[in-house]
XYZ file of C-alpha atoms in Angstrom:
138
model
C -67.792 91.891 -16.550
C -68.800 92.743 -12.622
C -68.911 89.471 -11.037
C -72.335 88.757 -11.012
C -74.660 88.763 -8.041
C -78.130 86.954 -7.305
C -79.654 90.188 -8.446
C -78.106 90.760 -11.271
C -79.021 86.547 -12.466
C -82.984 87.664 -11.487
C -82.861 91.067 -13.203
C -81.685 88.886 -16.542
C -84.294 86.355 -15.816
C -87.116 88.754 -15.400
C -85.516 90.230 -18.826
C -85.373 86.531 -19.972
C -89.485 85.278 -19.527
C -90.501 88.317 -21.823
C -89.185 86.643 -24.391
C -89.941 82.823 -26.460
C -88.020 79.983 -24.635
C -86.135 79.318 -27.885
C -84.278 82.314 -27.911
C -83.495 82.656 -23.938
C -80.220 81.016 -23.863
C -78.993 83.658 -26.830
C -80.428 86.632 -25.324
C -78.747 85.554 -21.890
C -75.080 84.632 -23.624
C -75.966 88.523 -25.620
C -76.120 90.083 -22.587
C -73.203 88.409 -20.894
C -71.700 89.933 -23.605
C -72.360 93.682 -23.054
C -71.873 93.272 -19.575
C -68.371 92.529 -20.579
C -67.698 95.296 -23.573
C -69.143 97.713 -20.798
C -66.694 96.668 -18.351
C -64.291 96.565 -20.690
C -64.769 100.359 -21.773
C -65.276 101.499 -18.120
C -61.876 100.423 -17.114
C -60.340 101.773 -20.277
C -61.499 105.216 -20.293
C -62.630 105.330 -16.689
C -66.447 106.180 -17.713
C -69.673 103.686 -18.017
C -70.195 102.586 -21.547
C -73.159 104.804 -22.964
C -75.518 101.673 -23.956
C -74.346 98.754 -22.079
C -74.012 100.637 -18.753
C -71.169 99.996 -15.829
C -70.097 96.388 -16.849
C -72.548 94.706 -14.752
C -75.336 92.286 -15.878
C -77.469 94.196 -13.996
C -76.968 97.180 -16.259
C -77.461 95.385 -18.874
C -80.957 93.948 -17.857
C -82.524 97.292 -16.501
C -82.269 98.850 -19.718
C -84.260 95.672 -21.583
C -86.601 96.762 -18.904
C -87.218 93.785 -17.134
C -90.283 92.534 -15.327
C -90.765 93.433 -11.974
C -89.860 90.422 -8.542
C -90.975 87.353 -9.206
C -91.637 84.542 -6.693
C -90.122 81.561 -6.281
C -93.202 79.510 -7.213
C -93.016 80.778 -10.762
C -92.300 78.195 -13.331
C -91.475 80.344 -15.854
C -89.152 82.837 -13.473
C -87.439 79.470 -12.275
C -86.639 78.026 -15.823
C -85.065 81.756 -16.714
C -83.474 81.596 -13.529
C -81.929 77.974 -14.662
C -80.662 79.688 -18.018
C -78.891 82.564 -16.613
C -77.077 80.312 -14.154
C -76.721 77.715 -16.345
C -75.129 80.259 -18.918
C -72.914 81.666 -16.407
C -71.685 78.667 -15.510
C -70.799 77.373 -18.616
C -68.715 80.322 -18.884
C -66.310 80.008 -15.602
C -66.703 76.931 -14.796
C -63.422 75.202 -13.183
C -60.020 74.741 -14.860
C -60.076 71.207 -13.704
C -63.692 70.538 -15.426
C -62.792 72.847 -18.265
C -59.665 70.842 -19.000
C -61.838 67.249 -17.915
C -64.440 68.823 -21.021
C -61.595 69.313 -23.347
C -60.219 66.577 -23.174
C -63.790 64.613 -23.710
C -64.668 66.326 -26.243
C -61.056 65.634 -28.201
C -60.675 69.699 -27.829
C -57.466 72.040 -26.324
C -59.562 74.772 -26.807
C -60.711 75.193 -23.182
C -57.364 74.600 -21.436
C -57.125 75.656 -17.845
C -56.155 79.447 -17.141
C -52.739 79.681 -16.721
C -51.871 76.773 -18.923
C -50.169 79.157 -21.627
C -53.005 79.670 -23.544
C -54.923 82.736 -24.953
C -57.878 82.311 -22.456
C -55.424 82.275 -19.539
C -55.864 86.233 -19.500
C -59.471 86.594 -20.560
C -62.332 86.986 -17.906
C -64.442 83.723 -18.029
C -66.672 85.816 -19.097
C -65.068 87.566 -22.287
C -67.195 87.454 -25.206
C -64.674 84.305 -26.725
C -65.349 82.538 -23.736
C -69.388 82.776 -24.050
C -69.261 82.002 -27.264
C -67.321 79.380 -27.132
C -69.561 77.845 -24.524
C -72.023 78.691 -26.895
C -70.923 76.560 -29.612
C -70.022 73.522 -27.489
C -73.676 73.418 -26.452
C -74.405 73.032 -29.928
């Protein structure tokens, strides 16, 4: 995926508040998702993926069609806001936290990039890595 911008995290939240607060953090990991199957086919074959858009989360969002600009007073706006963030930081946070979480939670599944593992040459945001942040938030 494009690294992600304050844009692209309100353009997901404005996608997030149309729909029910149980199903925000799924739609948000979803679309962390195509963001990174679209970047993932753009730098394959050079060309923007024809649903998801150029890899960004920004694509992604514009074509759920999301609200329009929001202020900062918004309750609603600000808890989608949270999610997004929150989402996107479960998926790159640290190697030093990552490997602190791990070994909390009795798990090598996380280990720091660069340890030797699988994950060491997957984007933090790679659709294993979301859902595996996913699952541990279970």
């Amino acid at each position: 995926m494009i690294p992600p911008t304050l844009g692209d995290a309100s353009a997901v939240a404005r996608v997030l508040i149309r729909v029910a607060p149980e199903a925000q953090f799924a739609l948000a990991r979803q679309m962390l998702v195509e963001a990174e199957e679209a970047d993932a086919w753009r730098r394959e074959r050079g060309q923007f993926h024809p649903t998801y858009g150029d890899g960004s989360l920004m694509a992604v969002a514009m074509r759920r069609q999301p609200l329009g600009e929001r202020f900062l007073t918004d309750a609603t706006y600000i808890n989608a806001l949270k999610i997004i963030l929150t989402v996107l930081h479960q998926v790159s946070i640290q190697p030093d936290a990552q490997e602190i979480q791990s070994v909390a939670a009795g798990s090598n599944s996380n280990l720091p990039r660069g340890s030797g593992s699988a994950q060491s040459t997957q984007s933090p945001y790679s659709p294993a890595s979301i859902r595996s942040s996913a699952a541990s938030n279970r």
